N, CA, C and O atoms as a Tinker XYZ file with bonds, in Angstrom:
   332  protein
     1  N    -76.026000 -112.753000  -90.910000    73     2
     2  CA   -76.965000 -112.699000  -92.240000    64     1     3
     3  C    -77.502000 -111.477000  -92.272000    63     2     4     5
     4  O    -77.114000 -110.706000  -93.150000    81     3
     5  N    -78.693000 -110.972000  -91.141000    73     3     6
     6  CA   -78.214000 -109.672000  -91.999000    64     5     7
     7  C    -77.839000 -108.713000  -92.334000    63     6     8     9
     8  O    -78.506000 -107.767000  -92.753000    81     7
     9  N    -76.860000 -108.775000  -92.226000    73     7    10
    10  CA   -75.862000 -107.925000  -93.031000    64     9    11
    11  C    -76.090000 -108.273000  -94.618000    63    10    12    13
    12  O    -76.481000 -107.447000  -95.442000    81    11
    13  N    -75.741000 -109.794000  -94.929000    73    11    14
    14  CA   -76.205000 -110.209000  -96.061000    64    13    15
    15  C    -77.222000 -110.019000  -96.839000    63    14    16    17
    16  O    -77.195000 -109.738000  -98.038000    81    15
    17  N    -78.737000 -110.272000  -95.703000    73    15    18
    18  CA   -80.044000 -109.274000  -96.542000    64    17    19
    19  C    -80.208000 -108.019000  -96.560000    63    18    20    21
    20  O    -81.033000 -107.291000  -97.111000    81    19
    21  N    -79.364000 -107.847000  -95.921000    73    19    22
    22  CA   -79.580000 -106.096000  -96.718000    64    21    23
    23  C    -78.345000 -105.539000  -97.914000    63    22    24    25
    24  O    -78.379000 -104.393000  -98.364000    81    23
    25  N    -77.419000 -106.427000  -98.266000    73    23    26
    26  CA   -76.471000 -106.304000  -99.172000    64    25    27
    27  C    -78.175000 -106.734000 -100.393000    63    26    28    29
    28  O    -78.856000 -105.897000 -100.985000    81    27
    29  N    -78.307000 -107.751000 -100.387000    73    27    30
    30  CA   -79.077000 -108.526000 -101.262000    64    29    31
    31  C    -80.151000 -107.669000 -101.188000    63    30    32    33
    32  O    -80.611000 -107.746000 -102.327000    81    31
    33  N    -80.727000 -107.031000 -100.677000    73    31    34
    34  CA   -82.252000 -106.348000 -100.730000    64    33    35
    35  C    -81.879000 -104.927000 -101.230000    63    34    36    37
    36  O    -82.789000 -104.109000 -101.364000    81    35
    37  N    -80.465000 -104.544000 -101.543000    73    35    38
    38  CA   -79.596000 -103.312000 -101.745000    64    37    39
    39  C    -79.754000 -103.330000 -103.087000    63    38    40    41
    40  O    -80.392000 -102.630000 -103.874000    81    39
    41  N    -79.043000 -104.272000 -103.193000    73    39    42
    42  CA   -78.789000 -105.056000 -104.777000    64    41    43
    43  C    -79.920000 -105.230000 -105.259000    63    42    44    45
    44  O    -80.293000 -104.179000 -105.781000    81    43
    45  N    -80.554000 -105.915000 -105.336000    73    43    46
    46  CA   -82.461000 -106.028000 -106.073000    64    45    47
    47  C    -82.986000 -104.298000 -106.094000    63    46    48    49
    48  O    -83.127000 -103.685000 -107.152000    81    47
    49  N    -83.188000 -103.793000 -104.969000    73    47    50
    50  CA   -83.678000 -102.641000 -105.572000    64    49    51
    51  C    -83.046000 -101.937000 -106.354000    63    50    52    53
    52  O    -83.695000 -101.067000 -106.933000    81    51
    53  N    -81.275000 -102.077000 -106.712000    73    51    54
    54  CA   -80.751000 -100.888000 -107.469000    64    53    55
    55  C    -81.421000 -101.322000 -108.744000    63    54    56    57
    56  O    -82.073000 -100.709000 -109.589000    81    55
    57  N    -80.976000 -102.823000 -108.586000    73    55    58
    58  CA   -81.518000 -103.418000 -110.219000    64    57    59
    59  C    -82.612000 -103.468000 -110.974000    63    58    60    61
    60  O    -82.832000 -103.573000 -112.180000    81    59
    61  N    -83.690000 -103.307000 -109.346000    73    59    62
    62  CA   -84.980000 -102.861000 -110.699000    64    61    63
    63  C    -85.045000 -101.560000 -110.557000    63    62    64    65
    64  O    -85.962000 -101.054000 -111.203000    81    63
    65  N    -84.486000 -100.930000 -110.022000    73    63    66
    66  CA   -84.356000  -99.542000 -110.528000    64    65    67
    67  C    -83.811000  -98.942000 -112.015000    63    66    68    69
    68  O    -84.272000  -97.985000 -112.638000    81    67
    69  N    -82.841000  -99.695000 -112.326000    73    67    70
    70  CA   -82.415000  -99.845000 -113.333000    64    69    71
    71  C    -83.065000  -99.794000 -114.793000    63    70    72    73
    72  O    -82.959000  -99.175000 -115.851000    81    71
    73  N    -84.222000 -101.412000 -113.868000    73    71    74
    74  CA   -84.370000 -102.047000 -114.932000    64    73    75
    75  C    -85.481000 -101.024000 -115.297000    63    74    76    77
    76  O    -85.566000 -100.712000 -116.484000    81    75
    77  N    -86.318000 -100.484000 -114.432000    73    75    78
    78  CA   -87.614000  -99.357000 -115.108000    64    77    79
    79  C    -87.154000  -98.569000 -115.203000    63    78    80    81
    80  O    -87.905000  -97.662000 -114.844000    81    79
    81  N    -85.775000  -98.019000 -115.656000    73    79    82
    82  CA   -85.174000  -96.737000 -115.911000    64    81    83
    83  C    -85.031000  -97.065000 -117.847000    63    82    84    85
    84  O    -85.295000  -96.387000 -118.840000    81    83
    85  N    -84.440000  -98.545000 -117.604000    73    83    86
    86  CA   -85.196000  -99.264000 -119.130000    64    85    87
    87  C    -86.167000  -99.160000 -119.617000    63    86    88    89
    88  O    -86.154000  -98.357000 -120.550000    81    87
    89  N    -87.203000  -99.684000 -119.393000    73    87    90
    90  CA   -87.787000  -99.587000 -119.550000    64    89    91
    91  C    -88.635000  -98.418000 -120.300000    63    90    92    93
    92  O    -89.202000  -98.286000 -121.384000    81    91
    93  N    -88.400000  -97.598000 -119.061000    73    91    94
    94  CA   -89.271000  -96.355000 -119.040000    64    93    95
    95  C    -88.922000  -95.559000 -120.730000    63    94    96    97
    96  O    -89.851000  -95.255000 -121.478000    81    95
    97  N    -87.256000  -95.293000 -121.147000    73    95    98
    98  CA   -86.759000  -94.918000 -121.794000    64    97    99
    99  C    -87.024000  -95.341000 -123.272000    63    98   100   101
   100  O    -86.979000  -94.675000 -124.306000    81    99
   101  N    -87.430000  -97.165000 -122.964000    73    99   102
   102  CA   -87.982000  -97.454000 -124.369000    64   101   103
   103  C    -89.086000  -97.458000 -124.797000    63   102   104   105
   104  O    -89.303000  -97.861000 -125.940000    81   103
   105  N    -90.031000  -97.027000 -124.019000    73   103   106
   106  CA   -91.340000  -97.027000 -124.306000    64   105   107
   107  C    -91.427000  -95.198000 -124.986000    63   106   108   109
   108  O    -91.960000  -94.782000 -126.014000    81   107
   109  N    -90.792000  -94.583000 -124.083000    73   107   110
   110  CA   -90.529000  -93.497000 -124.560000    64   109   111
   111  C    -90.088000  -93.373000 -126.164000    63   110   112   113
   112  O    -90.486000  -92.769000 -127.160000    81   111
   113  N    -89.275000  -94.090000 -125.895000    73   111   114
   114  CA   -88.967000  -94.193000 -127.961000    64   113   115
   115  C    -90.165000  -94.203000 -128.476000    63   114   116   117
   116  O    -90.680000  -93.237000 -129.039000    81   115
   117  N    -90.627000  -95.188000 -128.329000    73   115   118
   118  CA   -91.392000  -95.964000 -129.196000    64   117   119
   119  C    -92.638000  -94.759000 -129.397000    63   118   120   121
   120  O    -93.129000  -94.324000 -130.439000    81   119
   121  N    -92.916000  -94.430000 -128.033000    73   119   122
   122  CA   -94.233000  -93.269000 -128.716000    64   121   123
   123  C    -93.582000  -92.320000 -129.271000    63   122   124   125
   124  O    -93.968000  -91.934000 -130.375000    81   123
   125  N    -92.474000  -91.729000 -128.672000    73   123   126
   126  CA   -91.704000  -90.950000 -130.094000    64   125   127
   127  C    -91.678000  -91.127000 -131.261000    63   126   128   129
   128  O    -91.938000  -90.204000 -132.034000    81   127
   129  N    -91.367000  -92.324000 -131.675000    73   127   130
   130  CA   -91.075000  -92.941000 -132.801000    64   129   131
   131  C    -92.363000  -92.614000 -133.658000    63   130   132   133
   132  O    -92.452000  -91.857000 -134.625000    81   131
   133  N    -93.815000  -93.760000 -132.751000    73   131   134
   134  CA   -94.565000  -93.225000 -133.439000    64   133   135
   135  C    -95.149000  -92.178000 -133.561000    63   134   136   137
   136  O    -95.637000  -92.209000 -134.691000    81   135
   137  N    -95.420000  -91.192000 -133.047000    73   135   138
   138  CA   -95.832000  -89.836000 -132.561000    64   137   139
   139  C    -95.048000  -88.806000 -134.192000    63   138   140   141
   140  O    -95.686000  -87.986000 -134.853000    81   139
   141  N    -93.632000  -89.203000 -134.429000    73   139   142
   142  CA   -93.127000  -88.737000 -135.809000    64   141   143
   143  C    -93.794000  -89.355000 -136.535000    63   142   144   145
   144  O    -94.200000  -88.551000 -137.375000    81   143
   145  N    -94.418000  -90.940000 -136.878000    73   143   146
   146  CA   -94.299000  -91.462000 -138.248000    64   145   147
   147  C    -95.760000  -90.596000 -138.499000    63   146   148   149
   148  O    -96.186000  -90.794000 -139.637000    81   147
   149  N    -96.392000  -89.919000 -137.895000    73   147   150
   150  CA   -98.188000  -89.672000 -138.590000    64   149   151
   151  C    -97.851000  -88.616000 -139.170000    63   150   152   153
   152  O    -96.800000  -87.985000 -139.053000    81   151
   153  N    -98.652000  -88.429000 -139.741000    73   151   154
   154  CA   -98.652000  -86.497000 -140.463000    64   153   155
   155  C    -98.845000  -85.355000 -139.386000    63   154   156   157
   156  O    -98.683000  -85.336000 -138.166000    81   155
   157  N    -99.213000  -84.508000 -140.216000    73   155   158
   158  CA  -100.063000  -83.465000 -139.342000    64   157   159
   159  C   -101.523000  -83.287000 -138.897000    63   158   160   161
   160  O   -102.052000  -82.779000 -137.908000    81   159
   161  N   -102.159000  -84.158000 -140.472000    73   159   162
   162  CA  -103.501000  -84.602000 -139.614000    64   161   163
   163  C   -104.185000  -85.584000 -139.259000    63   162   164   165
   164  O   -105.416000  -85.605000 -139.289000    81   163
   165  N   -103.435000  -86.534000 -138.873000    73   163   166
   166  CA  -103.163000  -87.931000 -137.874000    64   165   167
   167  C   -103.000000  -87.227000 -136.830000    63   166   168   169
   168  O   -103.967000  -87.071000 -136.084000    81   167
   169  N   -101.591000  -86.556000 -136.480000    73   167   170
   170  CA  -101.742000  -85.861000 -134.819000    64   169   171
   171  C   -102.917000  -85.427000 -134.478000    63   170   172   173
   172  O   -103.555000  -85.995000 -133.592000    81   171
   173  N   -103.504000  -84.076000 -135.297000    73   171   174
   174  CA  -104.481000  -83.741000 -135.136000    64   173   175
   175  C   -105.226000  -84.194000 -134.666000    63   174   176   177
   176  O   -105.741000  -83.488000 -133.799000    81   175
   177  N   -105.754000  -85.419000 -134.815000    73   175   178
   178  CA  -106.961000  -86.720000 -134.686000    64   177   179
   179  C   -106.261000  -87.838000 -133.728000    63   178   180   181
   180  O   -106.700000  -88.973000 -133.541000    81   179
   181  N   -105.292000  -87.380000 -133.262000    73   179   182
   182  CA  -104.515000  -88.991000 -132.233000    64   181   183
   183  C   -104.024000  -87.758000 -131.023000    63   182   184   185
   184  O   -104.028000  -87.990000 -129.814000    81   183
   185  N   -103.716000  -86.763000 -131.486000    73   183   186
   186  CA  -103.213000  -86.622000 -129.993000    64   185   187
   187  C   -103.687000  -85.312000 -129.456000    63   186   188   189
   188  O   -103.553000  -84.188000 -129.941000    81   187
   189  N   -104.548000  -85.876000 -127.826000    73   187   190
   190  CA  -105.163000  -85.008000 -126.957000    64   189   191
   191  C   -104.140000  -84.058000 -126.012000    63   190   192   193
   192  O   -102.935000  -84.271000 -125.878000    81   191
   193  N   -104.636000  -83.340000 -125.603000    73   191   194
   194  CA  -104.048000  -82.590000 -124.804000    64   193   195
   195  C   -104.442000  -82.467000 -123.478000    63   194   196   197
   196  O   -105.549000  -82.427000 -122.940000    81   195
   197  N   -103.205000  -82.410000 -123.030000    73   195   198
   198  CA  -103.409000  -83.234000 -121.154000    64   197   199
   199  C   -104.816000  -82.050000 -120.752000    63   198   200   201
   200  O   -105.864000  -82.659000 -120.537000    81   199
   201  N   -104.873000  -81.257000 -120.693000    73   199   202
   202  CA  -106.143000  -80.368000 -120.241000    64   201   203
   203  C   -107.861000  -80.970000 -121.000000    63   202   204   205
   204  O   -108.978000  -80.679000 -120.571000    81   203
   205  N   -107.529000  -81.833000 -122.177000    73   203   206
   206  CA  -108.940000  -82.170000 -123.116000    64   205   207
   207  C   -109.257000  -83.021000 -122.184000    63   206   208   209
   208  O   -108.475000  -83.929000 -121.899000    81   207
   209  N   -110.828000  -82.829000 -121.355000    73   207   210
   210  CA  -111.294000  -83.844000 -120.836000    64   209   211
   211  C   -111.840000  -85.040000 -121.511000    63   210   212   213
   212  O   -112.381000  -85.941000 -120.870000    81   211
   213  N   -111.709000  -85.060000 -122.758000    73   211   214
   214  CA  -111.908000  -86.294000 -123.890000    64   213   215
   215  C   -111.013000  -87.350000 -123.791000    63   214   216   217
   216  O   -111.282000  -88.450000 -124.273000    81   215
   217  N   -109.623000  -87.039000 -123.014000    73   215   218
   218  CA  -108.608000  -88.452000 -122.559000    64   217   219
   219  C   -109.068000  -89.425000 -121.352000    63   218   220   221
   220  O   -108.511000  -90.515000 -121.221000    81   219
   221  N   -109.887000  -89.095000 -120.650000    73   219   222
   222  CA  -110.553000  -89.462000 -119.691000    64   221   223
   223  C   -111.650000  -90.373000 -119.503000    63   222   224   225
   224  O   -111.818000  -91.159000 -118.570000    81   223
   225  N   -112.342000  -90.178000 -120.463000    73   223   226
   226  CA  -113.516000  -90.369000 -121.395000    64   225   227
   227  C   -113.410000  -91.635000 -122.345000    63   226   228   229
   228  O   -114.167000  -91.836000 -123.295000    81   227
   229  N   -112.275000  -92.533000 -121.922000    73   227   230
   230  CA  -112.670000  -93.620000 -123.107000    64   229   231
   231  C   -113.515000  -94.406000 -123.050000    63   230   232   233
   232  O   -114.131000  -94.485000 -121.986000    81   231
   233  N   -113.814000  -95.140000 -123.973000    73   231   234
   234  CA  -115.113000  -96.754000 -123.713000    64   233   235
   235  C   -114.635000  -97.970000 -124.803000    63   234   236   237
   236  O   -113.683000  -98.048000 -125.580000    81   235
   237  N   -115.254000  -98.469000 -124.624000    73   235   238
   238  CA  -115.057000 -100.148000 -125.497000    64   237   239
   239  C   -116.427000 -100.443000 -126.739000    63   238   240   241
   240  O   -116.634000 -101.314000 -127.584000    81   239
   241  N   -117.352000  -98.857000 -126.160000    73   239   242
   242  CA  -118.631000  -99.850000 -127.024000    64   241   243
   243  C   -118.563000  -99.788000 -128.142000    63   242   244   245
   244  O   -117.814000  -98.819000 -128.265000    81   243
   245  N   -118.792000 -100.110000 -129.109000    73   243   246
   246  CA  -118.862000 -100.296000 -130.323000    64   245   247
   247  C   -119.134000  -98.951000 -131.039000    63   246   248   249
   248  O   -120.041000  -98.388000 -130.427000    81   247
   249  N   -118.683000  -98.156000 -132.165000    73   247   250
   250  CA  -118.232000  -96.961000 -132.843000    64   249   251
   251  C   -119.803000  -95.932000 -132.677000    63   250   252   253
   252  O   -120.163000  -94.822000 -132.284000    81   251
   253  N   -120.449000  -97.401000 -133.379000    73   251   254
   254  CA  -121.851000  -96.570000 -133.574000    64   253   255
   255  C   -122.878000  -95.802000 -132.302000    63   254   256   257
   256  O   -123.757000  -94.946000 -132.398000    81   255
   257  N   -122.259000  -96.611000 -131.001000    73   255   258
   258  CA  -122.774000  -96.550000 -130.069000    64   257   259
   259  C   -122.813000  -95.160000 -129.258000    63   258   260   261
   260  O   -123.777000  -94.610000 -128.727000    81   259
   261  N   -121.309000  -94.718000 -129.336000    73   259   262
   262  CA  -120.629000  -93.840000 -128.974000    64   261   263
   263  C   -119.497000  -93.622000 -129.763000    63   262   264   265
   264  O   -118.885000  -94.545000 -130.300000    81   263
   265  N   -119.140000  -92.242000 -129.873000    73   263   266
   266  CA  -118.073000  -91.727000 -130.317000    64   265   267
   267  C   -116.971000  -91.648000 -129.343000    63   266   268   269
   268  O   -116.943000  -91.219000 -128.189000    81   267
   269  N   -115.867000  -92.290000 -130.272000    73   267   270
   270  CA  -114.423000  -92.727000 -129.298000    64   269   271
   271  C   -113.585000  -90.966000 -129.779000    63   270   272   273
   272  O   -113.907000  -90.286000 -130.754000    81   271
   273  N   -113.002000  -90.781000 -129.224000    73   271   274
   274  CA  -111.961000  -89.682000 -129.663000    64   273   275
   275  C   -110.361000  -90.433000 -130.098000    63   274   276   277
   276  O   -110.128000  -91.599000 -129.778000    81   275
   277  N   -109.780000  -89.945000 -130.532000    73   275   278
   278  CA  -108.597000  -90.187000 -131.135000    64   277   279
   279  C   -108.729000  -91.024000 -132.302000    63   278   280   281
   280  O   -109.802000  -91.359000 -132.803000    81   279
   281  N   -107.011000  -91.505000 -132.909000    73   279   282
   282  CA  -107.330000  -92.051000 -134.361000    64   281   283
   283  C   -107.522000  -93.685000 -133.996000    63   282   284   285
   284  O   -107.278000  -94.370000 -133.002000    81   283
   285  N   -108.162000  -93.975000 -135.496000    73   283   286
   286  CA  -108.513000  -95.545000 -135.383000    64   285   287
   287  C   -107.887000  -96.357000 -136.442000    63   286   288   289
   288  O   -107.743000  -95.848000 -137.553000    81   287
   289  N   -107.589000  -97.280000 -136.270000    73   287   290
   290  CA  -106.454000  -98.264000 -136.840000    64   289   291
   291  C   -106.502000  -97.837000 -138.051000    63   290   292   293
   292  O   -105.647000  -97.123000 -138.574000    81   291
   293  N   -107.582000  -98.281000 -138.608000    73   291   294
   294  CA  -108.108000  -98.725000 -140.191000    64   293   295
   295  C   -107.082000  -97.254000 -140.583000    63   294   296   297
   296  O   -106.198000  -97.583000 -141.374000    81   295
   297  N   -107.032000  -96.005000 -140.269000    73   295   298
   298  CA  -106.158000  -95.192000 -140.800000    64   297   299
   299  C   -105.003000  -94.507000 -140.509000    63   298   300   301
   300  O   -104.724000  -93.309000 -140.470000    81   299
   301  N   -104.348000  -95.591000 -140.299000    73   299   302
   302  CA  -102.823000  -95.866000 -139.710000    64   301   303
   303  C   -102.490000  -96.512000 -141.324000    63   302   304   305
   304  O   -103.350000  -96.759000 -142.169000    81   303
   305  N   -101.182000  -96.679000 -141.456000    73   303   306
   306  CA  -100.732000  -97.479000 -142.684000    64   305   307
   307  C    -99.845000  -98.476000 -142.010000    63   306   308   309
   308  O    -99.263000  -98.320000 -140.937000    81   307
   309  N    -99.826000  -99.561000 -142.820000    73   307   310
   310  CA   -98.738000 -100.961000 -142.161000    64   309   311
   311  C    -97.959000 -100.396000 -141.223000    63   310   312   313
   312  O    -98.304000 -100.654000 -140.070000    81   311
   313  N    -96.692000  -99.469000 -141.396000    73   311   314
   314  CA   -95.844000  -99.117000 -140.783000    64   313   315
   315  C    -96.593000  -98.304000 -139.833000    63   314   316   317
   316  O    -96.672000  -99.081000 -138.882000    81   315
   317  N    -96.941000  -97.688000 -139.630000    73   315   318
   318  CA   -97.570000  -96.741000 -138.332000    64   317   319
   319  C    -98.157000  -97.572000 -137.451000    63   318   320   321
   320  O    -98.328000  -97.398000 -136.244000    81   319
   321  N    -98.550000  -98.770000 -138.342000    73   319   322
   322  CA   -99.643000  -99.924000 -136.783000    64   321   323
   323  C    -98.183000 -100.360000 -136.324000    63   322   324   325
   324  O    -97.847000 -100.012000 -135.192000    81   323
   325  N    -97.244000 -101.123000 -137.133000    73   323   326
   326  CA   -96.385000 -101.858000 -136.178000    64   325   327
   327  C    -95.410000 -100.885000 -135.081000    63   326   328   329
   328  O    -94.615000 -101.286000 -134.230000    81   327
   329  N    -95.691000  -99.836000 -135.349000    73   327   330
   330  CA   -94.790000  -99.249000 -134.423000    64   329   331
   331  C    -95.803000  -98.834000 -133.446000    63   330   332
   332  O    -95.464000  -98.250000 -132.416000    81   331
């Protein structure tokens, strides 16, 4: 019984690991596709350097109350929004 449980846990772990790698790959591809669709000007606005402190100061307050870093959805084309 213990051997079956260990085998079951092993296969569960292995399948979860493979599944998570597939999701990570899909997310990375989607992000790269989106970034590749941006114009140089949009990239300048949308992408923040890892060392930029603005990436840590996000908010969901109305735009008039506090400026937001990044690109707004209204400046994206329909195709870019879908990506």
